[in-house]
Amino acid sequence: MSRRPFLATRRRNPMEARPATAALRALGLTVFTLWSLFPIYWLVQMGFKKPLDTTSIPPKWLFEPVLDAYRQAFTDAPMRALLLNSLQVAVLATAIALVVGLFAAYALVHLRTHQARDYEFWVLSTRMAPPVAVALPFYLVYQHTDLLDTLWGLALMHVVIVIGVVTWILIETFNGLPRELLEAAQVDGCSHWGAFRRVMAPLAVPGLVGAGVLSFLLSWNEFFFALILTSNHTTAPVGLFNFVGFQSVNLGALAAAATVLLIPAFVIVLVFQKFLVRGLTMGAVKG
């Protein structure tokens, strides 16, 4: 008599372990998400507390929300002007970095030379230098070129910060596009510029959006160079220091201003989430 039916009944079904594994994975992701979001929750709820409640021990979990901290943050401190400065600098730096990075990435991918790999590494290595190492040279240059304490000067400094990341993302974006598209456009009579403008650049839009979002976030949150290179035309991250005094810290107003500072970044990531994920992963599975 054959033993196959008996062995078949003893064989373990691999589908049996999947519900338990999925439950553990969901539990782990839930715990990690709560752990990651708790600091943001703590920051937001502190902005709606009264001054005495922000420093109460033990913390008050149930309280009557008030808007005093927000009124103080945007009435007593120039946060509106600082947020506008941050927006102008971030938009300007992102626009310049995208234009320069787009042409640089296309040239490094499709106009290759024997030193293209060296240039690619050099572009990425610009992010490896610690900011404090280049702060003094840039300060001296800005002092002699009348760029010190100007939004244009700070935007150019932010371009230096983000251009390496933007170019590298776009390099991988162009590497993920089939080279046959460029060759087909050239066979049809397009020059390199025509093929770039009509074929390659439109296909690189997801990577361009992803690089633009990342560039905007890096510029929006930048603190060190804004502190050094500006005084009257500074940005919102530096303006948060207005709520830190010598003997006390206005935690409510500080939390309110920091919450408002988070809103643009949250909205941009939420709106461009699909393009951000697609743009940052283009070329990741090529070859």
GROMACS .gro file of C-alpha atoms in nm:
model
  287
    1MET     CA    1   0.000   0.000   0.000
    2SER     CA    2   0.135   0.344  -0.091
    3ARG     CA    3   0.233   0.578   0.197
    4ARG     CA    4   0.189   0.902   0.000
    5PRO     CA    5  -0.158   0.988   0.139
    6PHE     CA    6  -0.025   0.942   0.498
    7LEU     CA    7   0.281   1.157   0.429
    8ALA     CA    8   0.067   1.419   0.264
    9THR     CA    9  -0.144   1.454   0.577
   10ARG     CA   10   0.170   1.496   0.790
   11ARG     CA   11   0.322   1.764   0.570
   12ARG     CA   12   0.302   2.116   0.717
   13ASN     CA   13   0.114   2.370   0.519
   14PRO     CA   14   0.332   2.680   0.475
   15MET     CA   15   0.019   2.896   0.475
   16GLU     CA   16  -0.040   2.817   0.843
   17ALA     CA   17   0.247   3.037   0.964
   18ARG     CA   18   0.154   3.338   0.753
   19PRO     CA   19  -0.127   3.483   0.972
   20ALA     CA   20   0.095   3.475   1.281
   21THR     CA   21   0.389   3.629   1.093
   22ALA     CA   22   0.167   3.900   0.948
   23ALA     CA   23   0.024   3.977   1.293
   24LEU     CA   24   0.372   4.008   1.444
   25ARG     CA   25   0.485   4.228   1.158
   26ALA     CA   26   0.179   4.452   1.199
   27LEU     CA   27   0.236   4.473   1.574
   28GLY     CA   28   0.600   4.565   1.528
   29LEU     CA   29   0.518   4.833   1.270
   30THR     CA   30   0.246   4.975   1.494
   31VAL     CA   31   0.479   4.999   1.793
   32PHE     CA   32   0.752   5.157   1.579
   33THR     CA   33   0.505   5.408   1.431
   34LEU     CA   34   0.375   5.511   1.773
   35TRP     CA   35   0.730   5.543   1.902
   36SER     CA   36   0.822   5.765   1.605
   37LEU     CA   37   0.511   5.985   1.623
   38PHE     CA   38   0.511   6.035   2.000
   39PRO     CA   39   0.769   6.323   1.996
   40ILE     CA   40   0.559   6.503   1.733
   41TYR     CA   41   0.245   6.452   1.940
   42TRP     CA   42   0.425   6.583   2.249
   43LEU     CA   43   0.541   6.891   2.060
   44VAL     CA   44   0.195   6.967   1.917
   45GLN     CA   45   0.005   6.924   2.243
   46MET     CA   46   0.255   7.141   2.431
   47GLY     CA   47   0.169   7.431   2.201
   48PHE     CA   48  -0.192   7.419   2.324
   49LYS     CA   49  -0.112   7.416   2.695
   50LYS     CA   50  -0.107   7.701   2.941
   51PRO     CA   51   0.242   7.816   3.057
   52LEU     CA   52   0.211   7.639   3.393
   53ASP     CA   53   0.097   7.314   3.231
   54THR     CA   54   0.399   7.290   2.999
   55THR     CA   55   0.636   7.234   3.293
   56SER     CA   56   0.404   7.045   3.526
   57ILE     CA   57   0.537   6.724   3.687
   58PRO     CA   58   0.384   6.475   3.633
   59PRO     CA   59   0.276   6.588   3.285
   60LYS     CA   60  -0.088   6.675   3.232
   61TRP     CA   61  -0.241   6.446   2.971
   62LEU     CA   62  -0.587   6.603   2.995
   63PHE     CA   63  -0.602   6.981   2.974
   64GLU     CA   64  -0.808   7.264   2.830
   65PRO     CA   65  -0.647   7.369   2.499
   66VAL     CA   66  -0.569   7.739   2.455
   67LEU     CA   67  -0.411   7.943   2.176
   68ASP     CA   68  -0.203   8.175   2.393
   69ALA     CA   69   0.125   8.018   2.280
   70TYR     CA   70   0.039   8.066   1.911
   71ARG     CA   71  -0.061   8.428   1.969
   72GLN     CA   72   0.264   8.491   2.149
   73ALA     CA   73   0.470   8.314   1.883
   74PHE     CA   74   0.326   8.519   1.596
   75THR     CA   75   0.269   8.849   1.777
   76ASP     CA   76   0.564   8.898   2.009
   77ALA     CA   77   0.815   8.729   1.774
   78PRO     CA   78   0.855   8.794   1.398
   79MET     CA   79   0.776   8.435   1.299
   80ARG     CA   80   0.566   8.534   0.998
   81ALA     CA   81   0.855   8.719   0.837
   82LEU     CA   82   1.095   8.438   0.926
   83LEU     CA   83   0.868   8.174   0.771
   84LEU     CA   84   0.842   8.384   0.455
   85ASN     CA   85   1.222   8.410   0.443
   86SER     CA   86   1.252   8.032   0.482
   87LEU     CA   87   1.002   7.977   0.202
   88GLN     CA   88   1.179   8.215  -0.036
   89VAL     CA   89   1.522   8.066   0.034
   90ALA     CA   90   1.400   7.705   0.005
   91VAL     CA   91   1.213   7.766  -0.323
   92LEU     CA   92   1.501   7.960  -0.476
   93ALA     CA   93   1.764   7.705  -0.369
   94THR     CA   94   1.552   7.415  -0.491
   95ALA     CA   95   1.489   7.575  -0.831
   96ILE     CA   96   1.859   7.648  -0.890
   97ALA     CA   97   1.969   7.305  -0.767
   98LEU     CA   98   1.717   7.125  -0.990
   99VAL     CA   99   1.822   7.313  -1.303
  100VAL     CA  100   2.194   7.266  -1.241
  101GLY     CA  101   2.155   6.908  -1.119
  102LEU     CA  102   1.939   6.808  -1.415
  103PHE     CA  103   2.195   6.919  -1.674
  104ALA     CA  104   2.486   6.780  -1.472
  105ALA     CA  105   2.322   6.441  -1.426
  106TYR     CA  106   2.231   6.412  -1.794
  107ALA     CA  107   2.583   6.505  -1.899
  108LEU     CA  108   2.744   6.256  -1.660
  109VAL     CA  109   2.519   5.972  -1.778
  110HIS     CA  110   2.484   6.028  -2.153
  111LEU     CA  111   2.790   6.238  -2.238
  112ARG     CA  112   3.031   6.003  -2.070
  113THR     CA  113   3.407   6.045  -2.056
  114HIS     CA  114   3.673   5.826  -1.896
  115GLN     CA  115   3.653   6.047  -1.585
  116ALA     CA  116   3.274   6.037  -1.544
  117ARG     CA  117   3.291   5.804  -1.243
  118ASP     CA  118   3.536   6.038  -1.072
  119TYR     CA  119   3.301   6.330  -1.125
  120GLU     CA  120   3.008   6.131  -0.988
  121PHE     CA  121   3.199   6.049  -0.671
  122TRP     CA  122   3.313   6.410  -0.638
  123VAL     CA  123   2.951   6.529  -0.660
  124LEU     CA  124   2.848   6.293  -0.381
  125SER     CA  125   3.156   6.373  -0.171
  126THR     CA  126   3.038   6.734  -0.131
  127ARG     CA  127   2.792   6.603   0.130
  128MET     CA  128   3.075   6.443   0.330
  129ALA     CA  129   3.245   6.767   0.437
  130PRO     CA  130   3.132   6.886   0.783
  131PRO     CA  131   2.961   7.228   0.762
  132VAL     CA  132   3.189   7.380   1.025
  133ALA     CA  133   3.491   7.309   0.800
  134VAL     CA  134   3.365   7.541   0.525
  135ALA     CA  135   3.181   7.797   0.738
  136LEU     CA  136   3.474   8.039   0.777
  137PRO     CA  137   3.579   8.041   0.407
  138PHE     CA  138   3.223   8.104   0.294
  139TYR     CA  139   3.180   8.376   0.556
  140LEU     CA  140   3.490   8.558   0.430
  141VAL     CA  141   3.380   8.522   0.068
  142TYR     CA  142   3.033   8.652   0.148
  143GLN     CA  143   3.178   8.942   0.345
  144HIS     CA  144   3.379   9.061   0.044
  145THR     CA  145   3.099   9.007  -0.212
  146ASP     CA  146   2.812   9.179  -0.026
  147LEU     CA  147   2.621   8.853  -0.001
  148LEU     CA  148   2.636   8.847   0.377
  149ASP     CA  149   2.294   8.876   0.547
  150THR     CA  150   2.100   8.844   0.220
  151LEU     CA  151   1.840   8.589   0.114
  152TRP     CA  152   2.017   8.544  -0.221
  153GLY     CA  153   2.342   8.462  -0.046
  154LEU     CA  154   2.177   8.213   0.187
  155ALA     CA  155   1.994   8.051  -0.106
  156LEU     CA  156   2.325   8.006  -0.292
  157MET     CA  157   2.473   7.850   0.021
  158HIS     CA  158   2.181   7.608   0.036
  159VAL     CA  159   2.240   7.521  -0.329
  160VAL     CA  160   2.591   7.415  -0.232
  161ILE     CA  161   2.440   7.197   0.041
  162VAL     CA  162   2.175   7.021  -0.170
  163ILE     CA  163   2.330   7.009  -0.518
  164GLY     CA  164   2.519   6.685  -0.449
  165VAL     CA  165   2.209   6.496  -0.337
  166VAL     CA  166   1.998   6.634  -0.622
  167THR     CA  167   2.257   6.547  -0.888
  168TRP     CA  168   2.311   6.197  -0.752
  169ILE     CA  169   1.937   6.122  -0.746
  170LEU     CA  170   1.902   6.245  -1.105
  171ILE     CA  171   2.205   6.040  -1.211
  172GLU     CA  172   2.030   5.728  -1.089
  173THR     CA  173   1.708   5.847  -1.256
  174PHE     CA  174   1.876   5.877  -1.597
  175ASN     CA  175   2.055   5.545  -1.543
  176GLY     CA  176   1.714   5.385  -1.494
  177LEU     CA  177   1.584   5.511  -1.829
  178PRO     CA  178   1.649   5.288  -2.134
  179ARG     CA  179   1.931   5.426  -2.343
  180GLU     CA  180   1.748   5.300  -2.650
  181LEU     CA  181   1.506   5.592  -2.613
  182LEU     CA  182   1.791   5.839  -2.657
  183GLU     CA  183   1.928   5.647  -2.954
  184ALA     CA  184   1.584   5.628  -3.117
  185ALA     CA  185   1.539   6.004  -3.078
  186GLN     CA  186   1.880   6.064  -3.236
  187VAL     CA  187   1.796   5.830  -3.524
  188ASP     CA  188   1.484   6.040  -3.583
  189GLY     CA  189   1.704   6.347  -3.622
  190CYS     CA  190   1.716   6.492  -3.271
  191SER     CA  191   2.035   6.642  -3.140
  192HIS     CA  192   2.149   6.575  -2.783
  193TRP     CA  193   1.965   6.889  -2.672
  194GLY     CA  194   1.651   6.792  -2.864
  195ALA     CA  195   1.651   6.438  -2.727
  196PHE     CA  196   1.706   6.573  -2.377
  197ARG     CA  197   1.427   6.831  -2.404
  198ARG     CA  198   1.167   6.616  -2.579
  199VAL     CA  199   1.232   6.264  -2.449
  200MET     CA  200   1.466   6.227  -2.153
  201ALA     CA  201   1.367   6.527  -1.941
  202PRO     CA  202   0.990   6.448  -1.944
  203LEU     CA  203   1.063   6.087  -1.845
  204ALA     CA  204   1.281   6.208  -1.557
  205VAL     CA  205   0.999   6.409  -1.398
  206PRO     CA  206   0.940   6.159  -1.109
  207GLY     CA  207   1.307   6.173  -1.015
  208LEU     CA  208   1.302   6.550  -1.054
  209VAL     CA  209   1.007   6.581  -0.818
  210GLY     CA  210   1.166   6.347  -0.564
  211ALA     CA  211   1.493   6.539  -0.574
  212GLY     CA  212   1.304   6.867  -0.549
  213VAL     CA  213   1.111   6.757  -0.239
  214LEU     CA  214   1.426   6.637  -0.069
  215SER     CA  215   1.609   6.957  -0.163
  216PHE     CA  216   1.326   7.173  -0.028
  217LEU     CA  217   1.320   6.984   0.303
  218LEU     CA  218   1.698   7.012   0.346
  219SER     CA  219   1.688   7.385   0.278
  220TRP     CA  220   1.376   7.444   0.488
  221ASN     CA  221   1.530   7.279   0.796
  222GLU     CA  222   1.885   7.414   0.755
  223PHE     CA  223   2.008   7.595   1.066
  224PHE     CA  224   2.387   7.621   1.082
  225PHE     CA  225   2.463   7.843   0.781
  226ALA     CA  226   2.149   8.051   0.835
  227LEU     CA  227   2.279   8.128   1.185
  228ILE     CA  228   2.626   8.227   1.061
  229LEU     CA  229   2.552   8.407   0.734
  230THR     CA  230   2.241   8.605   0.834
  231SER     CA  231   2.135   8.835   1.113
  232ASN     CA  232   1.847   9.056   0.996
  233HIS     CA  233   1.731   8.830   0.710
  234THR     CA  234   1.739   8.502   0.893
  235THR     CA  235   1.508   8.200   0.864
  236ALA     CA  236   1.253   8.028   1.086
  237PRO     CA  237   1.482   7.757   1.234
  238VAL     CA  238   1.712   8.030   1.365
  239GLY     CA  239   1.411   8.233   1.478
  240LEU     CA  240   1.313   7.958   1.720
  241PHE     CA  241   1.597   8.081   1.938
  242ASN     CA  242   1.389   8.388   2.014
  243PHE     CA  243   1.200   8.176   2.265
  244VAL     CA  244   1.513   8.055   2.444
  245GLY     CA  245   1.618   8.307   2.706
  246PHE     CA  246   1.916   8.330   2.937
  247GLN     CA  247   1.726   8.216   3.245
  248SER     CA  248   1.409   8.060   3.104
  249VAL     CA  249   1.262   7.897   2.796
  250ASN     CA  250   0.915   7.977   2.666
  251LEU     CA  251   0.822   7.616   2.595
  252GLY     CA  252   0.467   7.690   2.481
  253ALA     CA  253   0.561   7.950   2.218
  254LEU     CA  254   0.862   7.742   2.114
  255ALA     CA  255   0.642   7.436   2.060
  256ALA     CA  256   0.382   7.640   1.873
  257ALA     CA  257   0.639   7.790   1.636
  258ALA     CA  258   0.806   7.451   1.582
  259THR     CA  259   0.468   7.295   1.502
  260VAL     CA  260   0.399   7.558   1.236
  261LEU     CA  261   0.748   7.496   1.099
  262LEU     CA  262   0.659   7.128   1.054
  263ILE     CA  263   0.339   7.192   0.856
  264PRO     CA  264   0.490   7.284   0.514
  265ALA     CA  265   0.722   6.983   0.520
  266PHE     CA  266   0.435   6.752   0.615
  267VAL     CA  267   0.208   6.888   0.341
  268ILE     CA  268   0.476   6.864   0.071
  269VAL     CA  269   0.564   6.506   0.159
  270LEU     CA  270   0.196   6.412   0.174
  271VAL     CA  271   0.115   6.568  -0.164
  272PHE     CA  272   0.422   6.439  -0.348
  273GLN     CA  273   0.453   6.105  -0.169
  274LYS     CA  274   0.396   5.897  -0.482
  275PHE     CA  275   0.649   6.096  -0.686
  276LEU     CA  276   0.895   6.098  -0.396
  277VAL     CA  277   0.899   5.718  -0.360
  278ARG     CA  278   0.908   5.659  -0.735
  279GLY     CA  279   1.176   5.921  -0.793
  280LEU     CA  280   1.405   5.797  -0.517
  281THR     CA  281   1.379   5.436  -0.637
  282MET     CA  282   1.426   5.488  -1.012
  283GLY     CA  283   1.726   5.291  -1.127
  284ALA     CA  284   1.745   5.092  -0.804
  285VAL     CA  285   1.666   4.758  -0.971
  286LYS     CA  286   1.834   4.818  -1.305
  287GLY     CA  287   2.069   4.546  -1.423
   0.00000   0.00000   0.00000
